[in-house]
PDB file of C-alpha atoms in Angstrom:
ATOM      1  CA  MET A  29       5.615  11.401 -12.549  1.00 38.00           C
ATOM      2  CA  GLN A  30       2.990  11.228 -10.200  1.00 46.00           C
ATOM      3  CA  THR A  31       1.130   7.662  -9.355  1.00 49.00           C
ATOM      4  CA  VAL A  32      -2.595   7.602 -10.501  1.00 47.00           C
ATOM      5  CA  PHE A  33      -4.260   5.011  -8.119  1.00 46.00           C
ATOM      6  CA  ASN A  34      -7.876   3.557  -8.504  1.00 52.00           C
ATOM      7  CA  LYS A  35     -10.398   5.597  -6.622  1.00 53.00           C
ATOM      8  CA  GLN A  36     -13.077   3.628  -7.491  1.00 56.00           C
ATOM      9  CA  GLN A  37     -12.934   0.732  -5.077  1.00 66.00           C
ATOM     10  CA  GLU A  38     -15.343   0.772  -2.125  1.00 85.00           C
ATOM     11  CA  PHE A  39     -13.113   0.351   0.782  1.00 95.00           C
ATOM     12  CA  VAL A  40     -11.114   2.575   2.726  1.00 96.00           C
ATOM     13  CA  VAL A  41      -8.790   1.839   5.718  1.00 97.00           C
ATOM     14  CA  GLY A  42      -7.825   4.102   8.479  1.00 97.00           C
ATOM     15  CA  VAL A  43      -4.906   3.943  10.783  1.00 97.00           C
ATOM     16  CA  ASP A  44      -4.192   5.443  13.965  1.00 95.00           C
ATOM     17  CA  LEU A  45      -0.545   5.630  14.659  1.00 92.00           C
ATOM     18  CA  GLY A  46       0.397   5.964  18.405  1.00 85.00           C
ATOM     19  CA  GLY A  47       3.499   5.907  20.646  1.00 79.00           C
ATOM     20  CA  THR A  48       2.210   2.690  22.186  1.00 83.00           C
ATOM     21  CA  LYS A  49      -0.177   1.288  19.901  1.00 89.00           C
ATOM     22  CA  ILE A  50      -1.176   1.146  15.993  1.00 92.00           C
ATOM     23  CA  ALA A  51      -5.197   0.661  15.395  1.00 95.00           C
ATOM     24  CA  ALA A  52      -6.406  -0.120  11.814  1.00 96.00           C
ATOM     25  CA  ALA A  53      -9.859  -0.355  10.630  1.00 96.00           C
ATOM     26  CA  LEU A  54     -11.462  -1.167   7.327  1.00 96.00           C
ATOM     27  CA  PHE A  55     -14.504   0.939   6.185  1.00 95.00           C
ATOM     28  CA  ASP A  56     -17.043   0.863   3.386  1.00 93.00           C
ATOM     29  CA  SER A  57     -18.246   4.003   1.204  1.00 87.00           C
ATOM     30  CA  GLU A  58     -20.908   4.763   4.007  1.00 88.00           C
ATOM     31  CA  GLY A  59     -18.333   5.080   6.696  1.00 89.00           C
ATOM     32  CA  GLN A  60     -19.379   2.049   8.598  1.00 92.00           C
ATOM     33  CA  LEU A  61     -16.501   0.074  10.165  1.00 93.00           C
ATOM     34  CA  LEU A  62     -16.234  -3.278   8.979  1.00 94.00           C
ATOM     35  CA  ASN A  63     -13.030  -4.917  10.748  1.00 95.00           C
ATOM     36  CA  ARG A  64     -10.720  -3.550  13.376  1.00 95.00           C
ATOM     37  CA  GLU A  65      -7.083  -4.663  14.664  1.00 95.00           C
ATOM     38  CA  GLN A  66      -4.683  -3.101  16.894  1.00 93.00           C
ATOM     39  CA  MET A  67      -1.108  -3.977  18.167  1.00 90.00           C
ATOM     40  CA  GLU A  68       1.910  -2.490  20.318  1.00 85.00           C
ATOM     41  CA  THR A  69       4.169  -0.177  18.544  1.00 77.00           C
ATOM     42  CA  SER A  70       6.651  -1.173  21.273  1.00 70.00           C
ATOM     43  CA  GLY A  71       9.312  -3.379  20.129  1.00 66.00           C
ATOM     44  CA  ALA A  72       9.941  -1.883  16.438  1.00 67.00           C
ATOM     45  CA  ARG A  73      13.177   0.207  16.873  1.00 69.00           C
ATOM     46  CA  THR A  74      13.182   1.929  13.489  1.00 84.00           C
ATOM     47  CA  ALA A  75      10.464   4.074  11.364  1.00 87.00           C
ATOM     48  CA  GLU A  76      10.847   1.542   8.740  1.00 89.00           C
ATOM     49  CA  GLU A  77       9.974  -1.266  11.294  1.00 88.00           C
ATOM     50  CA  VAL A  78       6.941   0.476  12.493  1.00 88.00           C
ATOM     51  CA  VAL A  79       5.943   1.154   8.847  1.00 90.00           C
ATOM     52  CA  GLY A  80       6.181  -2.804   8.036  1.00 91.00           C
ATOM     53  CA  ARG A  81       4.212  -3.324  11.023  1.00 90.00           C
ATOM     54  CA  ILE A  82       1.356  -0.802   9.583  1.00 93.00           C
ATOM     55  CA  THR A  83       1.339  -2.326   6.172  1.00 94.00           C
ATOM     56  CA  ALA A  84       0.985  -5.774   7.429  1.00 93.00           C
ATOM     57  CA  MET A  85      -2.176  -4.444   9.550  1.00 94.00           C
ATOM     58  CA  ILE A  86      -3.879  -2.802   6.534  1.00 96.00           C
ATOM     59  CA  ARG A  87      -3.455  -6.098   4.468  1.00 95.00           C
ATOM     60  CA  SER A  88      -4.879  -8.086   7.466  1.00 95.00           C
ATOM     61  CA  VAL A  89      -7.519  -5.824   8.233  1.00 95.00           C
ATOM     62  CA  SER A  90      -8.820  -5.193   4.602  1.00 94.00           C
ATOM     63  CA  GLY A  91      -8.658  -9.217   3.821  1.00 92.00           C
ATOM     64  CA  GLY A  92      -7.553  -8.527   0.534  1.00 85.00           C
ATOM     65  CA  GLN A  93      -9.999  -6.094  -0.527  1.00 87.00           C
ATOM     66  CA  PRO A  94      -9.048  -3.572  -3.388  1.00 90.00           C
ATOM     67  CA  LEU A  95      -8.787  -0.086  -1.355  1.00 94.00           C
ATOM     68  CA  ARG A  96      -9.712   3.327  -2.408  1.00 94.00           C
ATOM     69  CA  GLY A  97      -7.041   4.488  -0.083  1.00 96.00           C
ATOM     70  CA  VAL A  98      -5.739   4.645   3.367  1.00 97.00           C
ATOM     71  CA  GLY A  99      -5.663   7.349   5.700  1.00 97.00           C
ATOM     72  CA  MET A 100      -3.271   8.060   8.348  1.00 96.00           C
ATOM     73  CA  ALA A 101      -3.429   9.809  11.589  1.00 96.00           C
ATOM     74  CA  SER A 102       0.150  10.526  13.083  1.00 93.00           C
ATOM     75  CA  PRO A 103       1.260  11.872  16.254  1.00 90.00           C
ATOM     76  CA  GLY A 104       3.703  15.009  16.318  1.00 89.00           C
ATOM     77  CA  THR A 105       4.300  17.400  13.260  1.00 92.00           C
ATOM     78  CA  VAL A 106       3.160  16.310  10.049  1.00 94.00           C
ATOM     79  CA  ASN A 107       3.414  17.925   6.732  1.00 95.00           C
ATOM     80  CA  SER A 108       0.040  16.514   5.209  1.00 95.00           C
ATOM     81  CA  ARG A 109       0.745  17.977   1.939  1.00 93.00           C
ATOM     82  CA  GLU A 110       3.847  15.921   1.402  1.00 95.00           C
ATOM     83  CA  GLY A 111       2.998  13.151   3.571  1.00 95.00           C
ATOM     84  CA  ILE A 112       5.951  13.651   5.794  1.00 96.00           C
ATOM     85  CA  VAL A 113       6.206  13.200   9.567  1.00 94.00           C
ATOM     86  CA  ILE A 114       8.717  15.798  10.476  1.00 94.00           C
ATOM     87  CA  HIS A 115       8.741  14.812  14.059  1.00 89.00           C
ATOM     88  CA  GLY A 116       6.691  11.754  15.738  1.00 84.00           C
ATOM     89  CA  THR A 117       6.045  12.327  19.244  1.00 80.00           C
ATOM     90  CA  ASN A 118       6.920   9.204  21.375  1.00 79.00           C
ATOM     91  CA  LEU A 119       8.116   7.455  17.984  1.00 80.00           C
ATOM     92  CA  PRO A 120      11.914   6.787  18.225  1.00 75.00           C
ATOM     93  CA  GLU A 121      13.843   7.753  15.051  1.00 79.00           C
ATOM     94  CA  TRP A 122      10.786   9.428  13.499  1.00 86.00           C
ATOM     95  CA  THR A 123      12.212  12.743  11.978  1.00 92.00           C
ATOM     96  CA  ASN A 124      11.145  13.626   8.650  1.00 95.00           C
ATOM     97  CA  VAL A 125       9.488   9.922   7.757  1.00 95.00           C
ATOM     98  CA  PRO A 126       8.308  10.191   4.014  1.00 96.00           C
ATOM     99  CA  LEU A 127       5.315   7.903   5.319  1.00 95.00           C
ATOM    100  CA  LYS A 128       3.247   8.716   2.267  1.00 96.00           C
ATOM    101  CA  ALA A 129       5.926   7.708  -0.345  1.00 96.00           C
ATOM    102  CA  TRP A 130       6.800   4.726   1.637  1.00 95.00           C
ATOM    103  CA  MET A 131       3.121   3.233   2.331  1.00 95.00           C
ATOM    104  CA  GLU A 132       2.099   4.369  -1.281  1.00 96.00           C
ATOM    105  CA  ARG A 133       5.194   2.136  -2.674  1.00 95.00           C
ATOM    106  CA  GLU A 134       4.202  -0.691  -0.451  1.00 93.00           C
ATOM    107  CA  LEU A 135       0.433  -0.823  -0.917  1.00 94.00           C
ATOM    108  CA  GLN A 136       0.108   0.461  -4.429  1.00 93.00           C
ATOM    109  CA  THR A 137      -3.064   2.783  -3.299  1.00 95.00           C
ATOM    110  CA  GLU A 138      -3.277   6.490  -2.511  1.00 96.00           C
ATOM    111  CA  VAL A 139      -2.246   7.273   1.222  1.00 97.00           C
ATOM    112  CA  GLN A 140      -2.918  10.566   2.990  1.00 97.00           C
ATOM    113  CA  VAL A 141      -1.433  11.435   6.125  1.00 97.00           C
ATOM    114  CA  LEU A 142      -2.684  13.738   8.994  1.00 96.00           C
ATOM    115  CA  ASN A 143      -1.755  14.989  12.518  1.00 94.00           C
ATOM    116  CA  ASP A 144      -3.874  13.125  14.953  1.00 93.00           C
ATOM    117  CA  ALA A 145      -5.405  16.109  16.197  1.00 94.00           C
ATOM    118  CA  ASN A 146      -6.750  17.144  12.599  1.00 96.00           C
ATOM    119  CA  ALA A 147      -7.523  13.719  11.853  1.00 96.00           C
ATOM    120  CA  ALA A 148     -10.085  13.751  14.970  1.00 96.00           C
ATOM    121  CA  ALA A 149     -11.410  16.939  13.996  1.00 97.00           C
ATOM    122  CA  TRP A 150     -12.026  15.736  10.427  1.00 97.00           C
ATOM    123  CA  GLY A 151     -13.818  12.717  11.943  1.00 97.00           C
ATOM    124  CA  GLU A 152     -15.848  14.532  14.181  1.00 97.00           C
ATOM    125  CA  TYR A 153     -16.996  16.915  11.396  1.00 98.00           C
ATOM    126  CA  ALA A 154     -17.792  13.918   8.928  1.00 96.00           C
ATOM    127  CA  ARG A 155     -19.081  11.537  11.313  1.00 95.00           C
ATOM    128  CA  GLY A 156     -19.444  13.073  14.596  1.00 96.00           C
ATOM    129  CA  ALA A 157     -20.904  15.977  16.781  1.00 97.00           C
ATOM    130  CA  GLY A 158     -19.603  18.201  13.850  1.00 97.00           C
ATOM    131  CA  ARG A 159     -22.116  16.977  11.151  1.00 96.00           C
ATOM    132  CA  GLY A 160     -24.279  19.685   9.826  1.00 96.00           C
ATOM    133  CA  SER A 161     -21.733  22.508  10.623  1.00 97.00           C
ATOM    134  CA  THR A 162     -19.887  24.678   8.236  1.00 97.00           C
ATOM    135  CA  ASN A 163     -17.300  26.108  10.265  1.00 98.00           C
ATOM    136  CA  MET A 164     -16.326  24.026  13.095  1.00 98.00           C
ATOM    137  CA  VAL A 165     -13.489  23.798  15.828  1.00 98.00           C
ATOM    138  CA  TYR A 166     -12.542  20.579  17.346  1.00 98.00           C
ATOM    139  CA  VAL A 167     -10.575  20.857  20.811  1.00 98.00           C
ATOM    140  CA  THR A 168      -9.537  17.914  22.857  1.00 95.00           C
ATOM    141  CA  LEU A 169      -9.095  18.366  26.638  1.00 96.00           C
ATOM    142  CA  SER A 170      -6.689  15.653  27.623  1.00 93.00           C
ATOM    143  CA  THR A 171      -3.088  15.199  28.808  1.00 92.00           C
ATOM    144  CA  GLY A 172      -2.649  18.429  26.807  1.00 94.00           C
ATOM    145  CA  ILE A 173      -4.804  20.466  24.535  1.00 96.00           C
ATOM    146  CA  GLY A 174      -5.103  19.304  20.898  1.00 94.00           C
ATOM    147  CA  SER A 175      -7.360  20.994  18.295  1.00 96.00           C
ATOM    148  CA  GLY A 176      -8.377  20.831  14.565  1.00 97.00           C
ATOM    149  CA  ILE A 177     -10.144  23.586  12.397  1.00 98.00           C
ATOM    150  CA  VAL A 178     -12.674  23.175   9.640  1.00 98.00           C
ATOM    151  CA  LEU A 179     -13.635  26.134   7.695  1.00 98.00           C
ATOM    152  CA  ASP A 180     -16.446  26.317   4.956  1.00 97.00           C
ATOM    153  CA  GLY A 181     -16.377  22.714   5.146  1.00 96.00           C
ATOM    154  CA  LYS A 182     -12.535  22.093   4.526  1.00 96.00           C
ATOM    155  CA  LEU A 183     -10.189  21.180   6.833  1.00 96.00           C
ATOM    156  CA  PHE A 184      -7.820  24.097   7.651  1.00 97.00           C
ATOM    157  CA  LEU A 185      -4.206  23.005   7.506  1.00 95.00           C
ATOM    158  CA  GLY A 186      -2.346  26.572   7.028  1.00 94.00           C
ATOM    159  CA  SER A 187       0.714  26.874   4.918  1.00 93.00           C
ATOM    160  CA  ASN A 188       2.727  24.300   6.446  1.00 90.00           C
ATOM    161  CA  SER A 189       0.161  21.982   7.726  1.00 91.00           C
ATOM    162  CA  PHE A 190       0.766  23.250  11.242  1.00 90.00           C
ATOM    163  CA  ALA A 191      -2.061  25.095  11.831  1.00 93.00           C
ATOM    164  CA  GLY A 192      -4.483  24.155  14.652  1.00 92.00           C
ATOM    165  CA  GLU A 193      -1.759  24.300  17.711  1.00 93.00           C
ATOM    166  CA  LEU A 194      -4.754  26.110  19.962  1.00 96.00           C
ATOM    167  CA  GLY A 195      -3.362  24.516  22.956  1.00 96.00           C
ATOM    168  CA  HIS A 196      -0.191  26.665  22.644  1.00 95.00           C
ATOM    169  CA  HIS A 197      -1.646  30.178  22.037  1.00 95.00           C
ATOM    170  CA  ILE A 198      -0.646  32.188  25.060  1.00 96.00           C
ATOM    171  CA  ILE A 199      -3.052  33.248  27.613  1.00 94.00           C
ATOM    172  CA  ASP A 200      -0.793  34.442  30.241  1.00 95.00           C
ATOM    173  CA  PRO A 201       2.825  35.357  29.319  1.00 95.00           C
ATOM    174  CA  ASN A 202       3.907  35.282  33.070  1.00 95.00           C
ATOM    175  CA  GLY A 203       2.160  31.942  33.440  1.00 94.00           C
ATOM    176  CA  PRO A 204       4.055  28.379  34.130  1.00 94.00           C
ATOM    177  CA  LYS A 205       6.241  27.141  31.751  1.00 95.00           C
ATOM    178  CA  CYS A 206       4.708  24.787  28.924  1.00 94.00           C
ATOM    179  CA  ASN A 207       6.404  21.443  27.614  1.00 90.00           C
ATOM    180  CA  CYS A 208       6.544  23.481  24.413  1.00 90.00           C
ATOM    181  CA  GLY A 209       9.032  26.051  25.825  1.00 92.00           C
ATOM    182  CA  SER A 210       6.885  28.841  26.007  1.00 95.00           C
ATOM    183  CA  HIS A 211       5.162  30.226  29.385  1.00 97.00           C
ATOM    184  CA  GLY A 212       1.127  30.561  30.026  1.00 96.00           C
ATOM    185  CA  CYS A 213      -0.037  28.312  26.997  1.00 96.00           C
ATOM    186  CA  TRP A 214      -3.765  27.589  27.060  1.00 97.00           C
ATOM    187  CA  GLU A 215      -2.839  23.798  27.941  1.00 96.00           C
ATOM    188  CA  VAL A 216      -0.972  24.631  31.239  1.00 97.00           C
ATOM    189  CA  PHE A 217      -4.087  26.171  32.548  1.00 97.00           C
ATOM    190  CA  ALA A 218      -7.176  23.954  31.196  1.00 97.00           C
ATOM    191  CA  SER A 219      -5.922  20.927  30.188  1.00 97.00           C
ATOM    192  CA  GLY A 220      -6.421  17.562  32.174  1.00 96.00           C
ATOM    193  CA  THR A 221      -2.823  17.629  33.221  1.00 95.00           C
ATOM    194  CA  ALA A 222      -3.408  21.340  34.519  1.00 97.00           C
ATOM    195  CA  ILE A 223      -6.143  20.215  36.450  1.00 97.00           C
ATOM    196  CA  GLY A 224      -4.484  17.328  38.441  1.00 95.00           C
ATOM    197  CA  LEU A 225      -1.112  19.392  39.061  1.00 95.00           C
ATOM    198  CA  ALA A 226      -3.664  22.426  40.458  1.00 95.00           C
ATOM    199  CA  ALA A 227      -5.366  19.842  42.706  1.00 95.00           C
ATOM    200  CA  ALA A 228      -2.258  18.293  44.083  1.00 93.00           C
ATOM    201  CA  ALA A 229      -1.079  21.760  44.753  1.00 93.00           C
ATOM    202  CA  ARG A 230      -4.235  22.918  46.345  1.00 92.00           C
ATOM    203  CA  MET A 231      -4.497  19.810  48.759  1.00 91.00           C
ATOM    204  CA  GLU A 232      -1.155  20.827  50.265  1.00 89.00           C
ATOM    205  CA  GLU A 233      -3.144  23.445  51.950  1.00 90.00           C
ATOM    206  CA  GLN A 234      -6.409  21.940  52.785  1.00 90.00           C
ATOM    207  CA  ALA A 235      -7.478  18.606  53.049  1.00 89.00           C
ATOM    208  CA  SER A 236      -9.827  17.039  50.165  1.00 93.00           C
ATOM    209  CA  LEU A 237     -11.700  13.976  48.925  1.00 94.00           C
ATOM    210  CA  ILE A 238      -9.631  14.005  46.004  1.00 93.00           C
ATOM    211  CA  HIS A 239      -6.714  12.432  48.156  1.00 90.00           C
ATOM    212  CA  GLU A 240      -9.136   9.406  49.062  1.00 92.00           C
ATOM    213  CA  LEU A 241     -10.216   8.838  45.282  1.00 92.00           C
ATOM    214  CA  ALA A 242      -6.684   8.787  44.091  1.00 89.00           C
ATOM    215  CA  ALA A 243      -5.643   6.372  46.702  1.00 89.00           C
ATOM    216  CA  ALA A 244      -8.647   4.017  45.928  1.00 90.00           C
ATOM    217  CA  ASP A 245      -7.689   4.066  42.434  1.00 86.00           C
ATOM    218  CA  SER A 246      -4.624   1.913  42.791  1.00 78.00           C
ATOM    219  CA  GLY A 247      -2.689   4.826  44.348  1.00 75.00           C
ATOM    220  CA  ALA A 248      -2.941   6.778  41.176  1.00 76.00           C
ATOM    221  CA  ILE A 249      -1.718  10.240  40.668  1.00 88.00           C
ATOM    222  CA  VAL A 250      -4.211  12.670  41.043  1.00 91.00           C
ATOM    223  CA  ASN A 251      -6.005  13.295  37.748  1.00 93.00           C
ATOM    224  CA  ALA A 252      -9.081  15.271  36.236  1.00 95.00           C
ATOM    225  CA  LYS A 253     -11.095  12.307  36.568  1.00 94.00           C
ATOM    226  CA  HIS A 254     -10.639  12.194  40.559  1.00 95.00           C
ATOM    227  CA  VAL A 255     -11.274  15.987  40.645  1.00 95.00           C
ATOM    228  CA  PHE A 256     -14.289  15.937  38.784  1.00 96.00           C
ATOM    229  CA  GLU A 257     -15.477  13.056  41.018  1.00 96.00           C
ATOM    230  CA  ALA A 258     -14.558  14.938  44.061  1.00 95.00           C
ATOM    231  CA  LYS A 259     -16.621  17.865  42.732  1.00 96.00           C
ATOM    232  CA  ARG A 260     -19.720  15.641  42.312  1.00 96.00           C
ATOM    233  CA  GLN A 261     -19.652  14.795  45.931  1.00 97.00           C
ATOM    234  CA  HIS A 262     -19.528  18.595  46.819  1.00 96.00           C
ATOM    235  CA  ASP A 263     -15.920  18.754  47.567  1.00 95.00           C
ATOM    236  CA  ALA A 264     -14.982  22.378  48.299  1.00 95.00           C
ATOM    237  CA  VAL A 265     -11.209  22.049  46.891  1.00 95.00           C
ATOM    238  CA  ALA A 266     -12.609  20.099  43.939  1.00 96.00           C
ATOM    239  CA  ALA A 267     -14.952  22.954  43.175  1.00 96.00           C
ATOM    240  CA  GLU A 268     -12.561  25.513  43.444  1.00 97.00           C
ATOM    241  CA  VAL A 269     -10.016  24.006  41.087  1.00 97.00           C
ATOM    242  CA  ILE A 270     -12.536  23.222  38.512  1.00 98.00           C
ATOM    243  CA  ASP A 271     -14.076  26.787  38.754  1.00 97.00           C
ATOM    244  CA  ARG A 272     -10.449  27.836  37.793  1.00 97.00           C
ATOM    245  CA  ALA A 273     -10.004  25.585  35.256  1.00 98.00           C
ATOM    246  CA  ILE A 274     -13.183  26.241  33.491  1.00 98.00           C
ATOM    247  CA  TYR A 275     -12.392  29.733  33.328  1.00 98.00           C
ATOM    248  CA  TYR A 276      -9.389  29.216  31.725  1.00 98.00           C
ATOM    249  CA  MET A 277     -11.047  26.767  29.118  1.00 98.00           C
ATOM    250  CA  ALA A 278     -13.954  29.534  28.292  1.00 98.00           C
ATOM    251  CA  LEU A 279     -11.082  32.061  28.159  1.00 98.00           C
ATOM    252  CA  GLY A 280      -9.230  30.046  25.362  1.00 98.00           C
ATOM    253  CA  LEU A 281     -12.526  29.330  23.611  1.00 98.00           C
ATOM    254  CA  VAL A 282     -13.310  32.979  23.625  1.00 98.00           C
ATOM    255  CA  ASN A 283     -10.101  33.405  21.792  1.00 97.00           C
ATOM    256  CA  VAL A 284     -11.198  30.956  19.284  1.00 97.00           C
ATOM    257  CA  ILE A 285     -14.408  32.288  18.775  1.00 98.00           C
ATOM    258  CA  HIS A 286     -13.260  35.683  18.052  1.00 98.00           C
ATOM    259  CA  SER A 287     -10.702  34.278  15.716  1.00 97.00           C
ATOM    260  CA  PHE A 288     -12.768  31.969  13.606  1.00 97.00           C
ATOM    261  CA  ASN A 289     -16.179  32.537  14.142  1.00 98.00           C
ATOM    262  CA  PRO A 290     -17.369  28.946  14.323  1.00 98.00           C
ATOM    263  CA  ASP A 291     -20.972  27.787  14.525  1.00 98.00           C
ATOM    264  CA  ARG A 292     -20.075  24.688  16.419  1.00 98.00           C
ATOM    265  CA  ILE A 293     -17.339  23.901  18.900  1.00 98.00           C
ATOM    266  CA  VAL A 294     -16.817  20.243  19.907  1.00 98.00           C
ATOM    267  CA  ILE A 295     -15.103  19.201  22.792  1.00 98.00           C
ATOM    268  CA  GLY A 296     -13.388  15.780  23.125  1.00 96.00           C
ATOM    269  CA  GLY A 297     -10.760  14.178  25.266  1.00 94.00           C
ATOM    270  CA  GLY A 298     -11.095  12.632  28.989  1.00 94.00           C
ATOM    271  CA  VAL A 299     -12.015  15.900  30.382  1.00 96.00           C
ATOM    272  CA  SER A 300     -15.011  16.060  28.293  1.00 96.00           C
ATOM    273  CA  ARG A 301     -16.391  12.913  29.875  1.00 95.00           C
ATOM    274  CA  ALA A 302     -17.267  14.732  32.870  1.00 96.00           C
ATOM    275  CA  GLY A 303     -20.456  15.776  31.096  1.00 96.00           C
ATOM    276  CA  GLU A 304     -22.862  17.506  33.029  1.00 97.00           C
ATOM    277  CA  LEU A 305     -19.987  18.810  35.733  1.00 97.00           C
ATOM    278  CA  LEU A 306     -18.289  20.564  32.849  1.00 98.00           C
ATOM    279  CA  PHE A 307     -20.432  21.651  29.765  1.00 98.00           C
ATOM    280  CA  PRO A 308     -23.173  23.861  31.496  1.00 98.00           C
ATOM    281  CA  GLN A 309     -20.713  25.940  33.401  1.00 98.00           C
ATOM    282  CA  LEU A 310     -18.454  26.065  30.450  1.00 98.00           C
ATOM    283  CA  ARG A 311     -20.951  27.286  28.118  1.00 98.00           C
ATOM    284  CA  GLU A 312     -22.235  29.891  30.890  1.00 98.00           C
ATOM    285  CA  MET A 313     -18.403  31.453  31.347  1.00 98.00           C
ATOM    286  CA  THR A 314     -18.034  31.433  27.430  1.00 98.00           C
ATOM    287  CA  HIS A 315     -21.017  33.316  26.921  1.00 98.00           C
ATOM    288  CA  LYS A 316     -20.087  35.877  29.791  1.00 98.00           C
ATOM    289  CA  LEU A 317     -16.697  36.434  28.574  1.00 98.00           C
ATOM    290  CA  VAL A 318     -17.210  36.597  24.396  1.00 98.00           C
ATOM    291  CA  MET A 319     -18.060  39.873  22.842  1.00 98.00           C
ATOM    292  CA  PRO A 320     -21.847  40.531  22.512  1.00 97.00           C
ATOM    293  CA  SER A 321     -21.849  40.408  18.894  1.00 98.00           C
ATOM    294  CA  TYR A 322     -20.658  36.732  18.993  1.00 98.00           C
ATOM    295  CA  GLN A 323     -23.304  35.484  21.891  1.00 97.00           C
ATOM    296  CA  GLY A 324     -25.714  32.942  20.224  1.00 96.00           C
ATOM    297  CA  THR A 325     -23.453  32.566  17.288  1.00 98.00           C
ATOM    298  CA  TYR A 326     -22.154  29.289  18.267  1.00 98.00           C
ATOM    299  CA  GLU A 327     -22.605  26.154  20.207  1.00 98.00           C
ATOM    300  CA  ILE A 328     -20.532  23.979  22.379  1.00 98.00           C
ATOM    301  CA  VAL A 329     -21.112  20.265  22.040  1.00 98.00           C
ATOM    302  CA  PRO A 330     -19.321  17.070  23.410  1.00 97.00           C
ATOM    303  CA  ALA A 331     -17.824  14.926  20.937  1.00 97.00           C
ATOM    304  CA  GLY A 332     -19.620  12.290  19.485  1.00 96.00           C
ATOM    305  CA  LEU A 333     -16.796   9.827  18.763  1.00 93.00           C
ATOM    306  CA  ARG A 334     -14.357   8.357  21.200  1.00 84.00           C
ATOM    307  CA  ASP A 335     -11.539   6.071  21.159  1.00 83.00           C
ATOM    308  CA  ASP A 336     -11.700   5.445  16.989  1.00 89.00           C
ATOM    309  CA  VAL A 337     -12.028   9.133  16.568  1.00 94.00           C
ATOM    310  CA  GLY A 338      -8.634   9.127  14.920  1.00 92.00           C
ATOM    311  CA  LEU A 339      -9.440   6.023  12.723  1.00 94.00           C
ATOM    312  CA  VAL A 340     -12.743   7.428  11.549  1.00 96.00           C
ATOM    313  CA  GLY A 341     -11.147  10.743  10.560  1.00 96.00           C
ATOM    314  CA  ALA A 342      -8.301   9.394   8.871  1.00 96.00           C
ATOM    315  CA  ALA A 343     -10.661   7.051   6.900  1.00 96.00           C
ATOM    316  CA  ALA A 344     -13.124   9.975   6.266  1.00 95.00           C
ATOM    317  CA  LEU A 345     -10.519  11.849   3.971  1.00 94.00           C
ATOM    318  CA  PHE A 346     -11.556   9.400   1.089  1.00 92.00           C
ATOM    319  CA  GLN A 347     -15.249   9.476   2.137  1.00 79.00           C
TER     320      GLN A 347
END
């Protein structure tokens, strides 16, 4: 028999579980963040030990307040309907972990589990740049490309809760190999990692300010931040690399627009912080490539939430 929990309480906890850190925050019924804690994931060898840390954090951050529920954002492949983490990316021994069942048994309150990209999408829709939209697609341009889809005001999960892997729709089947095993996925052309790799390859042929910026950044590997900064300073290689990346970003967004007909596309992740070096050109290129009947039916906006987007989205499942 399914346990029935009290949903009349005012407070909700959101948890963002990652391979290196766990963050938890207490929210009131209006979505205001009241208390936040964070700790390292490293050192916990098993899923049971990580769950122990999570439950201890939830009790600490809530200060003993009775909870309406706990929302969990987890990396990897998640069956949200069953609350099972099928494979937790960068989490050792996280295979078919019944996270919802374990947490509900420990906390005696309802627990909902989402993939971290879906949690971020719901956070932007409920509390961020997606507010007021009806059909929204969230895309995070970072190490890879993550995404989440809200249709008719509801988070779209698909039959197995796997929907929204837009970073792995194939742009060019003859393109570079992706970490997923396929070739030519959107993220191998348009992610922050792709921008850094393209710049590094291009610099083997032509000198660029990008090298100096990376060297000044404690000798960091060339990344998208260096490339955008070099473009800001009118570096020719950077401009070429960014132009190519934005073309592929737009190409992917056109597929998204044609597939889901969203009224708003929210762009998050580290690449989105390029701001005016990204968005005007991305909007222009998308408008150029999209079918004429779709022009003017959508807007492309930067994300409104940043580091706490997963926490906010997880908590917003109950608000």
